[in-house]
Coordinates of N, CA and C in Angstrom, one line a residue:
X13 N 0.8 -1.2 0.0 CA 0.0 0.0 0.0 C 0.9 1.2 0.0
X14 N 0.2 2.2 -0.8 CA 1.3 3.5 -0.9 C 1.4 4.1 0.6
X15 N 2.4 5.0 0.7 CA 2.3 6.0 2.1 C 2.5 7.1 1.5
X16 N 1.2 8.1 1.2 CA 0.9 9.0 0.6 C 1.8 10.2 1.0
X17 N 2.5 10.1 2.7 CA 3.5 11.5 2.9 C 4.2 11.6 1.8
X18 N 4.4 10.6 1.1 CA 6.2 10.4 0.0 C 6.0 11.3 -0.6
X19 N 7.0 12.9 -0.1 CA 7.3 13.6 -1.8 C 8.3 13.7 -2.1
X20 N 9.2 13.2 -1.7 CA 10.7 12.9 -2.6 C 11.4 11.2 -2.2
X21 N 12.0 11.5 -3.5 CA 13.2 10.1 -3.5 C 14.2 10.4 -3.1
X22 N 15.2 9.8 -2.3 CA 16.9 9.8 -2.3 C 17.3 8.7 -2.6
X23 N 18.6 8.4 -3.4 CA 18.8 7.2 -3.8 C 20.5 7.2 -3.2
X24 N 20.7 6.1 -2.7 CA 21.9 5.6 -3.1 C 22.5 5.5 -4.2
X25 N 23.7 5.7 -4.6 CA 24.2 5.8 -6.3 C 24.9 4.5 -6.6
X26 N 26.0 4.0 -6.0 CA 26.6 3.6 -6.5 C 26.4 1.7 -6.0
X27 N 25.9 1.3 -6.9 CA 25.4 -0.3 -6.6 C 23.9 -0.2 -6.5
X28 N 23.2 0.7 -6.2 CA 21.9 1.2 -6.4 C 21.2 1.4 -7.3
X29 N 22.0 2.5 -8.1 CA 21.7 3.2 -9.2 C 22.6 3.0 -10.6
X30 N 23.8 2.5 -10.2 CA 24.7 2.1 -11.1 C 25.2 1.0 -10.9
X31 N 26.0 -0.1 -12.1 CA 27.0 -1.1 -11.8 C 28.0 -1.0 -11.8
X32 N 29.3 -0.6 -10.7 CA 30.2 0.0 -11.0 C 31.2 -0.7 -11.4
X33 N 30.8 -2.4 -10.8 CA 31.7 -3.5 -10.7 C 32.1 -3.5 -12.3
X34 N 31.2 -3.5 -13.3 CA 31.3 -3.4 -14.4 C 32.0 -2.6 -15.5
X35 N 31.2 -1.2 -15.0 CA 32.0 0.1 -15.2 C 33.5 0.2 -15.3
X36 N 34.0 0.5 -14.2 CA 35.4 0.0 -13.7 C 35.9 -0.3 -14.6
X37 N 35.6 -1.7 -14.6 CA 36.6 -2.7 -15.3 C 36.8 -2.3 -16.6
X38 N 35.6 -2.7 -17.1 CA 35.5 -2.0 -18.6 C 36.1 -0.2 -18.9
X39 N 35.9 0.6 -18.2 CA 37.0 1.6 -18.3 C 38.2 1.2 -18.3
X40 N 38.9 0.3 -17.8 CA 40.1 0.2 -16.8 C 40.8 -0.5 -18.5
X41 N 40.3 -1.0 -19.0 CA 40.4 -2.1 -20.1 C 40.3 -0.8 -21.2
X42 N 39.4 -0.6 -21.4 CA 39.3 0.6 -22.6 C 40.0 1.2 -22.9
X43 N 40.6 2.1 -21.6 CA 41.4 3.0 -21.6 C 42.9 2.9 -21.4
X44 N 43.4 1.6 -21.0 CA 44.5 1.3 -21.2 C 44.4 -0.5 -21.4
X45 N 44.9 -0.7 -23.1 CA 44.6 -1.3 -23.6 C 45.9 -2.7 -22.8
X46 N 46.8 -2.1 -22.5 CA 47.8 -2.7 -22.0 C 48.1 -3.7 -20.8
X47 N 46.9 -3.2 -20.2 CA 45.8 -3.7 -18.6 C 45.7 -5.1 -19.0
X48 N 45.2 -5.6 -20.5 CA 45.2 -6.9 -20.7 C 45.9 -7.7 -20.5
X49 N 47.6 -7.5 -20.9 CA 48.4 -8.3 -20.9 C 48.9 -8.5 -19.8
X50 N 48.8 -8.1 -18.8 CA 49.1 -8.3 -17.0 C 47.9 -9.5 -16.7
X51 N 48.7 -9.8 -14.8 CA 47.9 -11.3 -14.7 C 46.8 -10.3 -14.0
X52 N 46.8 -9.5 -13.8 CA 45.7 -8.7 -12.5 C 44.4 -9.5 -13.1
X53 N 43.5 -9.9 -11.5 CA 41.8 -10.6 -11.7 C 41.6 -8.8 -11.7
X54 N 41.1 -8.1 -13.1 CA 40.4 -6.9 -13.0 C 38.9 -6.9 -12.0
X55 N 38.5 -7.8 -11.9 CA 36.9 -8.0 -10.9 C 37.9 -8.0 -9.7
X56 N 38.7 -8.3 -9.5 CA 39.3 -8.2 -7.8 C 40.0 -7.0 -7.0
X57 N 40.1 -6.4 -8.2 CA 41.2 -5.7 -8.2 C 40.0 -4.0 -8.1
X58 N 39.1 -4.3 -8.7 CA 37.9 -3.2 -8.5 C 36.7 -3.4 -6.9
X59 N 36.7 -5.0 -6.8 CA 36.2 -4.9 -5.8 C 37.0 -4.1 -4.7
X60 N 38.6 -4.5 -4.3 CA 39.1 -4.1 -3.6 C 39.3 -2.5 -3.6
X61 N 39.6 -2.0 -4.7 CA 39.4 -0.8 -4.7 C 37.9 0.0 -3.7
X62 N 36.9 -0.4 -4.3 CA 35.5 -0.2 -3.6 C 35.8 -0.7 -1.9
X63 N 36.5 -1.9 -1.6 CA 36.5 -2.2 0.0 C 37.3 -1.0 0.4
X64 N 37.9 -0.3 -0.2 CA 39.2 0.3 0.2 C 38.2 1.7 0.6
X65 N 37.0 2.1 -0.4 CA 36.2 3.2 -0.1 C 35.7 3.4 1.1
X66 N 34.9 2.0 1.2 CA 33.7 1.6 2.5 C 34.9 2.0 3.6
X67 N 35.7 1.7 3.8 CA 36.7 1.9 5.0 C 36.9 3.0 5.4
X68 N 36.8 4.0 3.9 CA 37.4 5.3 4.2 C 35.9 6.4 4.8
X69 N 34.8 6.1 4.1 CA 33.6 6.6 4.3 C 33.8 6.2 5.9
X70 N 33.5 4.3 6.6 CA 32.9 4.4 7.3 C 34.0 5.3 8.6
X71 N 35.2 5.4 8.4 CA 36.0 6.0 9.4 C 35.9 7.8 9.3
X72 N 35.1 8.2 8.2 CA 34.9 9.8 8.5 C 33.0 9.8 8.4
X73 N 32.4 8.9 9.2 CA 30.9 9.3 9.3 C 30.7 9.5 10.6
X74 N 31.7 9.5 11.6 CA 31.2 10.0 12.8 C 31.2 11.3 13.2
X75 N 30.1 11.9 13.8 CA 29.8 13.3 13.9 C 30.6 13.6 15.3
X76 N 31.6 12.8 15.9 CA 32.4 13.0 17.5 C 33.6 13.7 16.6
X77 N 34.1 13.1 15.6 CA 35.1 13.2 14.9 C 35.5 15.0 15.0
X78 N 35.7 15.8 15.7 CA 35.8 17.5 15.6 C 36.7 17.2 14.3
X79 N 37.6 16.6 13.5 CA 38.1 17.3 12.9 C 38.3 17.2 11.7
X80 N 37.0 16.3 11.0 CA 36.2 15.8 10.1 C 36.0 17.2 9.1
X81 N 35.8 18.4 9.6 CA 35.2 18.9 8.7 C 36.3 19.6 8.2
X82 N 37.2 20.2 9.0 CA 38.3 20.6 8.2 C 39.5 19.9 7.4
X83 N 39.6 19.0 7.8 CA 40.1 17.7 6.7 C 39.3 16.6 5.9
X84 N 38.5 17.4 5.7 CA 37.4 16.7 4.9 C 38.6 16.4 3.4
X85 N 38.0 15.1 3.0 CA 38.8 14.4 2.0 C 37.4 13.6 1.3
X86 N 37.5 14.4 -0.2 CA 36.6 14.1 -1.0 C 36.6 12.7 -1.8
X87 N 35.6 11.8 -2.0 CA 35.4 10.3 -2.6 C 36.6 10.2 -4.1
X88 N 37.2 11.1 -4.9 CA 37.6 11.2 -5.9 C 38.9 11.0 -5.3
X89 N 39.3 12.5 -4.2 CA 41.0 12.4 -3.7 C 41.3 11.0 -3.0
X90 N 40.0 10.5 -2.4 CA 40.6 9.1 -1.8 C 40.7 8.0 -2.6
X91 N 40.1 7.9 -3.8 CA 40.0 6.8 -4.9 C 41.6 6.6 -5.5
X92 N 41.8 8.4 -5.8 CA 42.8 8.6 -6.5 C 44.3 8.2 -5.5
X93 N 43.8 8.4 -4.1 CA 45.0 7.7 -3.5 C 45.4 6.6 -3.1
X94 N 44.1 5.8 -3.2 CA 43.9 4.6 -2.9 C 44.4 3.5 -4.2
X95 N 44.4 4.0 -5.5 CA 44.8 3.4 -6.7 C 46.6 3.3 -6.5
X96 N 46.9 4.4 -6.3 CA 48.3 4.4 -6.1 C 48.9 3.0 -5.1
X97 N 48.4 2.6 -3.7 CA 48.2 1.7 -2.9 C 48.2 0.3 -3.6
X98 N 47.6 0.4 -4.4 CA 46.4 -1.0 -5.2 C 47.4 -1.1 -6.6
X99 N 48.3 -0.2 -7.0 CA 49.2 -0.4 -8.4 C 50.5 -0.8 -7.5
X100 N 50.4 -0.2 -6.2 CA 52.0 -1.4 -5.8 C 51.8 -2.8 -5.2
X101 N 50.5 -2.9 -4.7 CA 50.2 -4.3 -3.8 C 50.4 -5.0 -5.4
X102 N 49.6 -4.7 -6.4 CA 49.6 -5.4 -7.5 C 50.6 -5.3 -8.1
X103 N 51.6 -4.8 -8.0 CA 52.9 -5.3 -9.0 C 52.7 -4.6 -9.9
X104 N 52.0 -3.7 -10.4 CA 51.9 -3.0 -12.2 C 52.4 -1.4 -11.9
X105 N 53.3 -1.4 -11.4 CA 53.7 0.2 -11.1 C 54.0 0.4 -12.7
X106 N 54.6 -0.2 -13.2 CA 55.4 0.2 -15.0 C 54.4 0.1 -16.1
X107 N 52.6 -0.1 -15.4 CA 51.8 -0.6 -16.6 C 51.2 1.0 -17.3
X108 N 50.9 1.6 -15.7 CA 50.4 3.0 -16.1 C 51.1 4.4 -15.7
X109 N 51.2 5.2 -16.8 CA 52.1 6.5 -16.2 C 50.9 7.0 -15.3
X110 N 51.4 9.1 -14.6 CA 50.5 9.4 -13.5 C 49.2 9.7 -14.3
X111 N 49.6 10.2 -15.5 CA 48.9 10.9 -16.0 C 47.7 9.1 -16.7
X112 N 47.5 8.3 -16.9 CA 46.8 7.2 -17.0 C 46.1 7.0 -15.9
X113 N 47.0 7.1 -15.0 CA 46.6 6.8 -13.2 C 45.3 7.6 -13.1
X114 N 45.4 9.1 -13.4 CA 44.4 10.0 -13.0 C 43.3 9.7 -14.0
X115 N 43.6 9.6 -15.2 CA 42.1 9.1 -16.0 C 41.7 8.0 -15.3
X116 N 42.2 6.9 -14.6 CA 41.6 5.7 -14.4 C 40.7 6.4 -13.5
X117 N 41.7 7.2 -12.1 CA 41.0 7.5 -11.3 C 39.7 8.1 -11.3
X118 N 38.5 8.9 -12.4 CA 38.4 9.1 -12.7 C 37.0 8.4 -13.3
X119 N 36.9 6.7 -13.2 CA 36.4 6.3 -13.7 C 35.3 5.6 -12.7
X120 N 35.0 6.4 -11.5 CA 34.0 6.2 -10.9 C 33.2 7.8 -11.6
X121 N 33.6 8.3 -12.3 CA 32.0 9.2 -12.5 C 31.6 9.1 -14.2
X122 N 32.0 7.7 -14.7 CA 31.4 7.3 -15.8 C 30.7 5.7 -15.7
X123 N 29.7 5.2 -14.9 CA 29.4 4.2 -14.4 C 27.9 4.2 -15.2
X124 N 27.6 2.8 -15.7 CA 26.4 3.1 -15.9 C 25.6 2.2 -15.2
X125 N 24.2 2.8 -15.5 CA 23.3 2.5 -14.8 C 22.5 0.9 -15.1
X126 N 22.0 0.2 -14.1 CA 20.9 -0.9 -14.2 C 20.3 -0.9 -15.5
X127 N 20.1 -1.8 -16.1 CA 18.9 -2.0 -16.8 C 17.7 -1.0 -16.6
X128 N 17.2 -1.0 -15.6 CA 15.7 -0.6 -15.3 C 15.6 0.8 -14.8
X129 N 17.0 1.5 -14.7 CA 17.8 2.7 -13.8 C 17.3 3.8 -14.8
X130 N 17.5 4.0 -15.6 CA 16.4 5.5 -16.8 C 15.1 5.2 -17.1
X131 N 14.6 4.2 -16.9 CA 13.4 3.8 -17.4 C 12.3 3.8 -15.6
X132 N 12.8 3.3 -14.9 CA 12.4 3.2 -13.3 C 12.5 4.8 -12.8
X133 N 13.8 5.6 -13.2 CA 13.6 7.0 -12.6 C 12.8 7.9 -13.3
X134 N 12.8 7.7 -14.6 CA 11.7 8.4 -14.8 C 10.6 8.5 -14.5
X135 N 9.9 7.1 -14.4 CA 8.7 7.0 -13.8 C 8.4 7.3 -13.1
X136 N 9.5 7.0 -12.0 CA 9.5 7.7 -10.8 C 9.6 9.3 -10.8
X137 N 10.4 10.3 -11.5 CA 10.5 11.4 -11.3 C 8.8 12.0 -11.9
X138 N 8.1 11.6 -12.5 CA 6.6 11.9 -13.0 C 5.6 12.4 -12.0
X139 N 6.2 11.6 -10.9 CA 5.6 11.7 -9.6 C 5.7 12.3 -8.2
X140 N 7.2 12.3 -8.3 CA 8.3 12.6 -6.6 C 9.2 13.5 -7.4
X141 N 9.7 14.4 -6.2 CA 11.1 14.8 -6.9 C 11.8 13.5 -6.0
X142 N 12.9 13.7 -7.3 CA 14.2 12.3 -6.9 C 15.4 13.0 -7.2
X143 N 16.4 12.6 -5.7 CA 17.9 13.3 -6.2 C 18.3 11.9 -5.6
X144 N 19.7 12.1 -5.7 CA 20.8 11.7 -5.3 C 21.1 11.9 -3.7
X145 N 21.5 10.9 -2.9 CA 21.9 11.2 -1.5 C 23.0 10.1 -1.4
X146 N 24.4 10.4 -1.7 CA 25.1 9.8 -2.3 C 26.7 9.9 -1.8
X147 N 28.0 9.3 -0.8 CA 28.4 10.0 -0.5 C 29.8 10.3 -1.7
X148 N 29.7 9.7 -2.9 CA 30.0 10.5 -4.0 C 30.3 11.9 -4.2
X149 N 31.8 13.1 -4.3 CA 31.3 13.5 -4.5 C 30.7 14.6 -5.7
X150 N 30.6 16.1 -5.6 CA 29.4 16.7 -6.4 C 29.4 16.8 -8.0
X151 N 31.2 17.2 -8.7 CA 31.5 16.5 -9.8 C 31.3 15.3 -10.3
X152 N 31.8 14.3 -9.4 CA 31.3 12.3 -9.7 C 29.8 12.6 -10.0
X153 N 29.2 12.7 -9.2 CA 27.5 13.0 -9.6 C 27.3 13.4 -11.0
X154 N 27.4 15.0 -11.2 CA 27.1 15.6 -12.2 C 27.6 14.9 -13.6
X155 N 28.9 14.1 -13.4 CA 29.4 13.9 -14.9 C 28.6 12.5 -14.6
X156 N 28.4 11.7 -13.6 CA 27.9 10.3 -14.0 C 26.4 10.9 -14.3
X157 N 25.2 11.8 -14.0 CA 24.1 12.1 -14.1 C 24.1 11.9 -16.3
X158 N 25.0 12.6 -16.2 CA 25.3 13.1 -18.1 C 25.7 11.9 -18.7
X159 N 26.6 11.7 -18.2 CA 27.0 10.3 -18.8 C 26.2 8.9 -18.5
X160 N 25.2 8.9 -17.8 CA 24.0 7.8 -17.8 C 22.8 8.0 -18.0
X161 N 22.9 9.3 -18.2 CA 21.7 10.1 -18.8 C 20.6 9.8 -17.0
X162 N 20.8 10.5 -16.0 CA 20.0 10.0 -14.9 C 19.1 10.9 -14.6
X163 N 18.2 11.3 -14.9 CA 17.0 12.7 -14.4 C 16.9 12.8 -13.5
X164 N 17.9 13.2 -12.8 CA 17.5 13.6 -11.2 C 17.5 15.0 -11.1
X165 N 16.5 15.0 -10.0 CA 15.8 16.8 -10.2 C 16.8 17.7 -9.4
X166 N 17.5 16.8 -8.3 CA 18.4 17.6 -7.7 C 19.9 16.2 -7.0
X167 N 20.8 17.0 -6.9 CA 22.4 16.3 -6.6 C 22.3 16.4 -5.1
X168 N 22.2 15.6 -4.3 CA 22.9 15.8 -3.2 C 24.2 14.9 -2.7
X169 N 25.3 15.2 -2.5 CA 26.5 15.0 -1.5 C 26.6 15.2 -0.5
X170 N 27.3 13.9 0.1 CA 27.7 13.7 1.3 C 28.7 15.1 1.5
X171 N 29.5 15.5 0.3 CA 30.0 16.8 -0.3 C 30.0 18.1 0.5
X172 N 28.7 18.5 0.4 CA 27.7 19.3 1.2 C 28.1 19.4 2.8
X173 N 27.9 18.7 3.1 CA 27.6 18.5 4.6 C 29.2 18.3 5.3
X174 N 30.4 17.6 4.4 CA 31.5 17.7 4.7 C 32.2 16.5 6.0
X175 N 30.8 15.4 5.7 CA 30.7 14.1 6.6 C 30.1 13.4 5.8
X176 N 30.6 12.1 6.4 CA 29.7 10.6 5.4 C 28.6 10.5 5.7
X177 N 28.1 9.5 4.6 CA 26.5 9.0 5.4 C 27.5 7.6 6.0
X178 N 27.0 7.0 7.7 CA 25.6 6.9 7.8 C 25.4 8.1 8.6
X179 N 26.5 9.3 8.5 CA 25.9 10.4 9.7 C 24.2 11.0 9.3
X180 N 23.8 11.3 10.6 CA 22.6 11.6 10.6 C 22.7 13.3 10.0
X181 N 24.0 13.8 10.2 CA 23.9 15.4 9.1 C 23.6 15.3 7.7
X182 N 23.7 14.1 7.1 CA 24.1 13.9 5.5 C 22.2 13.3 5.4
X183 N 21.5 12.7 6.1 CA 20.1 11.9 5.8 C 18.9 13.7 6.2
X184 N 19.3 14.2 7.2 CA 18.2 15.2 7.6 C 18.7 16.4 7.1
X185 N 20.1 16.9 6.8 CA 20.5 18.0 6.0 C 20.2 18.2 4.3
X186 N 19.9 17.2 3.8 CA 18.9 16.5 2.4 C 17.5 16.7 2.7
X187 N 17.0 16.4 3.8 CA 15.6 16.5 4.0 C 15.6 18.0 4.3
X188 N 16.5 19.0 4.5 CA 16.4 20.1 5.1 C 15.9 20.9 4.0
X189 N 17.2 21.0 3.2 CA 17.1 21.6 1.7 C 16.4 21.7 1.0
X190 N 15.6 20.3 1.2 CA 14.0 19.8 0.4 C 12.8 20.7 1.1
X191 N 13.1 21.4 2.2 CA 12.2 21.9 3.2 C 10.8 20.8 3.3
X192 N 11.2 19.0 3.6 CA 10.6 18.1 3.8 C 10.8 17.9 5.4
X193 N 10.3 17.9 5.9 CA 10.2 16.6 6.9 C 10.5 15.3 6.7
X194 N 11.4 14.4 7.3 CA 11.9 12.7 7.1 C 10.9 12.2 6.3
X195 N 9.8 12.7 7.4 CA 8.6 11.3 7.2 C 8.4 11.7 5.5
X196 N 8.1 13.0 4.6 CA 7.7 12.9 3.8 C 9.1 12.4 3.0
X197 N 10.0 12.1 3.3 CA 11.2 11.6 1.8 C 11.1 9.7 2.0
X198 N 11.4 9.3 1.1 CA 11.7 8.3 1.2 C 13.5 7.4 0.5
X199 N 14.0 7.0 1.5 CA 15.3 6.4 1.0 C 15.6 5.2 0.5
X200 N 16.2 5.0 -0.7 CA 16.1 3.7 -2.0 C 17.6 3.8 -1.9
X201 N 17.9 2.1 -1.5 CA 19.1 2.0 -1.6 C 19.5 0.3 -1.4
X202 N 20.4 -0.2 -1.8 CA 20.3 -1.3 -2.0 C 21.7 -1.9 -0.8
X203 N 21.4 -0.9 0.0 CA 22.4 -1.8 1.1 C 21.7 -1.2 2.5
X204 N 22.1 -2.5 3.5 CA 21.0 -2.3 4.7 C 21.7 -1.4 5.7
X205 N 22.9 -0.9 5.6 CA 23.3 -0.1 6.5 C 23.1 1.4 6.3
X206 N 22.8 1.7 5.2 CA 22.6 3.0 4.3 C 20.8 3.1 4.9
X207 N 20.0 2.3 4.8 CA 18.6 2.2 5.1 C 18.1 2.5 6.3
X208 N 19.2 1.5 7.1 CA 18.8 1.5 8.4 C 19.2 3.0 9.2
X209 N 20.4 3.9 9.0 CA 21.0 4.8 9.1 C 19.3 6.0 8.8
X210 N 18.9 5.6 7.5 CA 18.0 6.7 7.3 C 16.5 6.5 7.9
X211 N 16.3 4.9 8.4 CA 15.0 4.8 9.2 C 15.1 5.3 10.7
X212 N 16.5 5.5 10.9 CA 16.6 6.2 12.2 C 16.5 7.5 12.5
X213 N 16.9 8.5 11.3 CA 16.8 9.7 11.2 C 15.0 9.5 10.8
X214 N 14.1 9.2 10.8 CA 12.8 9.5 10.1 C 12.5 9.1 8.9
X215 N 13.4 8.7 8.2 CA 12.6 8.6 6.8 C 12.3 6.8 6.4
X216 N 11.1 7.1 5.4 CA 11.1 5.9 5.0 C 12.0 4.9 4.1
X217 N 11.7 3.5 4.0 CA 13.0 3.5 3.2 C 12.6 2.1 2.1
X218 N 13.1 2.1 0.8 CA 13.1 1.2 0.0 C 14.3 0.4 -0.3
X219 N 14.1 -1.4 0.1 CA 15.4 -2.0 -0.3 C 15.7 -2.4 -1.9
X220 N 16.1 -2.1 -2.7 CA 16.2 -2.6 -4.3 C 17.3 -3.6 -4.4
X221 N 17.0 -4.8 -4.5 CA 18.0 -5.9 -4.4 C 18.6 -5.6 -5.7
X222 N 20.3 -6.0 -5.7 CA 21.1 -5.7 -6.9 C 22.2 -6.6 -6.7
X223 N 22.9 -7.1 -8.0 CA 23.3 -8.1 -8.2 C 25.0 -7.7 -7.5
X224 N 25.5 -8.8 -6.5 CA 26.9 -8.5 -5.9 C 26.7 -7.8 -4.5
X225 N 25.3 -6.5 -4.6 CA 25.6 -6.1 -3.5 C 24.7 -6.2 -2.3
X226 N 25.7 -5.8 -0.6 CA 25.4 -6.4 0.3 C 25.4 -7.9 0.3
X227 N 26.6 -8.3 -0.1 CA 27.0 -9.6 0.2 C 27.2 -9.9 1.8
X228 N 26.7 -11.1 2.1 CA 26.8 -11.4 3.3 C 25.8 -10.9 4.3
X229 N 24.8 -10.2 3.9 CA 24.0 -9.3 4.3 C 22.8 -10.0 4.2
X230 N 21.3 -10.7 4.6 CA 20.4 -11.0 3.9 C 19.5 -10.0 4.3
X231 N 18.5 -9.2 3.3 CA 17.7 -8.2 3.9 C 16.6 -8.7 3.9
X232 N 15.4 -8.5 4.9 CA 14.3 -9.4 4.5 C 13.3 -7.9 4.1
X233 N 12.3 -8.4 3.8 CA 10.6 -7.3 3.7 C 10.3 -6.7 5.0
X234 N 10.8 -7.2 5.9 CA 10.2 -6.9 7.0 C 11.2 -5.9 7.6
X235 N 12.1 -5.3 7.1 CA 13.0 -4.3 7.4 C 12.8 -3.1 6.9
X236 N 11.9 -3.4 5.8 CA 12.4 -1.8 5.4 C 10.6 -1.6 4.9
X237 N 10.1 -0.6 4.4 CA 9.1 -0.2 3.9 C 8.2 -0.9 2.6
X238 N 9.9 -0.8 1.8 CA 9.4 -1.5 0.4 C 10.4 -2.1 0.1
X239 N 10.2 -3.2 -0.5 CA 11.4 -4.3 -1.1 C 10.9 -4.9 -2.2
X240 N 11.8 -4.5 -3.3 CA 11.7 -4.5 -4.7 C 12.6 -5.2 -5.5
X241 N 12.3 -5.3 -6.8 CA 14.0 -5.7 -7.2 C 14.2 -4.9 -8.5
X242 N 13.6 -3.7 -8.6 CA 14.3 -3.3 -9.6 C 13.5 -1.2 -9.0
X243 N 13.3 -0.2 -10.1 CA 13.2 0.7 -9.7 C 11.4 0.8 -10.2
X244 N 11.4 -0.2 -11.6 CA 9.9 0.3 -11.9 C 9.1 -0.7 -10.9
X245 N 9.5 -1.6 -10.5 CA 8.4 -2.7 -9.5 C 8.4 -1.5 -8.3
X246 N 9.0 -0.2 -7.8 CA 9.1 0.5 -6.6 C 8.4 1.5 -6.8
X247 N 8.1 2.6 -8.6 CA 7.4 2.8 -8.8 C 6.0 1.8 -8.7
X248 N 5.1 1.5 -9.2 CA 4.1 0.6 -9.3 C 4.1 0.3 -7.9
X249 N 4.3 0.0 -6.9 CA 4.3 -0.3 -5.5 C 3.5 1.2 -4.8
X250 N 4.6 2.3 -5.2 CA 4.4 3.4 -4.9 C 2.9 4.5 -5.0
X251 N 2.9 3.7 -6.2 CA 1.9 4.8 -7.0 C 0.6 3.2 -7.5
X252 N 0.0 2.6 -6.6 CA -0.3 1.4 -6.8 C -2.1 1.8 -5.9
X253 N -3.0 2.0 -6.3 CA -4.4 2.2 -5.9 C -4.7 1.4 -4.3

């Protein structure tokens, strides 16, 4: 049954909204053709990169942290330093110069989307405004929005706020801007610590099961509001008589 408060979406972006596992690689490959002839597992080598993220987010989302905001360090500067880390563990220091390094680095804000990810948000945008709540940040957004063609009516970053999600500044400082109340937004994201983070600040929340992610994780229906498996079955849920 719908919950008629809902007037906006926030989405999770990355594994949510995009496949990056994919993305990645296939950049990484495209753009340096040379990538092939090394033994690197490129799926292992991207997952780790992404574990190397979740570490960095979850150790700057606490709001105790005083000194968070002035050394704030953006999702791009950490990628880009974290690749450097990941070309010596891997042995390929001689495969890419700096200047290759930085286009790779680079290759989280050309990610494309789900199957059902332009076709599901639009539907959705017909109805709700829908942005991004995303701790990506505001550049990676804008060039992935263009480059996956995503209609979102508005960008939010974790960026903004100058803290990660799961802080509660990044879920109600989004709902602020909206001049919404929690209860009326609702949060779509396909991992349960991102959800749970935002049913505690007030909002409601949708699980969209996606392929790889929240491994180890099982979410059930009974956690979250709505549990879907794609973005148009959450439309039709939503907007459902």
């Amino acid at each position: 049954m719908a919950i008629p408060e809902i007037k906006a979406l926030l989405f999770d972006v990355f594994g949510t909204v995009v496949d990056w596992r994919t993305s990645v690689k296939e950049y990484i490959l495209a753009r340096s053709p040379e990538s092939i002839k090394t033994s690197v597992d490129w799926n292992e080598f991207t997952q780790e990169w992404r574990d190397g993220y979740f570490k960095f987010v979850s150790d700057n989302s606490n709001d105790d942290a005083a000194s968070v905001f002035n050394s704030f360090l953006s999702v791009d500067q950490q990628y880009r330093q974290a690749l450097d880390v990941l070309v010596e563990k891997y042995g390929i220091e001689g495969v890419w110069t700096e200047e290759q390094k930085d286009d790779i680095a680079t290759s989280w804000h050309y990610l494309k989307g789900w199957d059902d990810t332009v076709e599901g948000l639009t539907l959705l945008k017909s109805k709700f405004i829908i942005g991004t709540l995303s701790n990506g940040n505001m550049r990676l957004l804008v060039d992935m929005a263009k480059y996956a063609e995503l209609p979102w009516d508005v960008v939010f970053s974790s960026e903004l706020f100058k803290i990660y999600k799961p802080s509660p500044r990044v879920y109600l400082g989004a709902t602020e801007y909206l001049q919404l109340k929690p209860e009326n937004v609702l949060m779509v994201a396909a991992h349960m610590y991102d959800l749970e983070a935002a049913k505690e600040n007030g909002l409601y929340t949708a699980y969209v099961v996606r392929r790889g992610e929240d491994i180890g994780r099982t979410a059930s229906p009974e956690e979250v509001d709505y549990f879907v498996s794609d973005f148009v079955e959450l439309y039709k849920q939503l907007t459902a008589e």
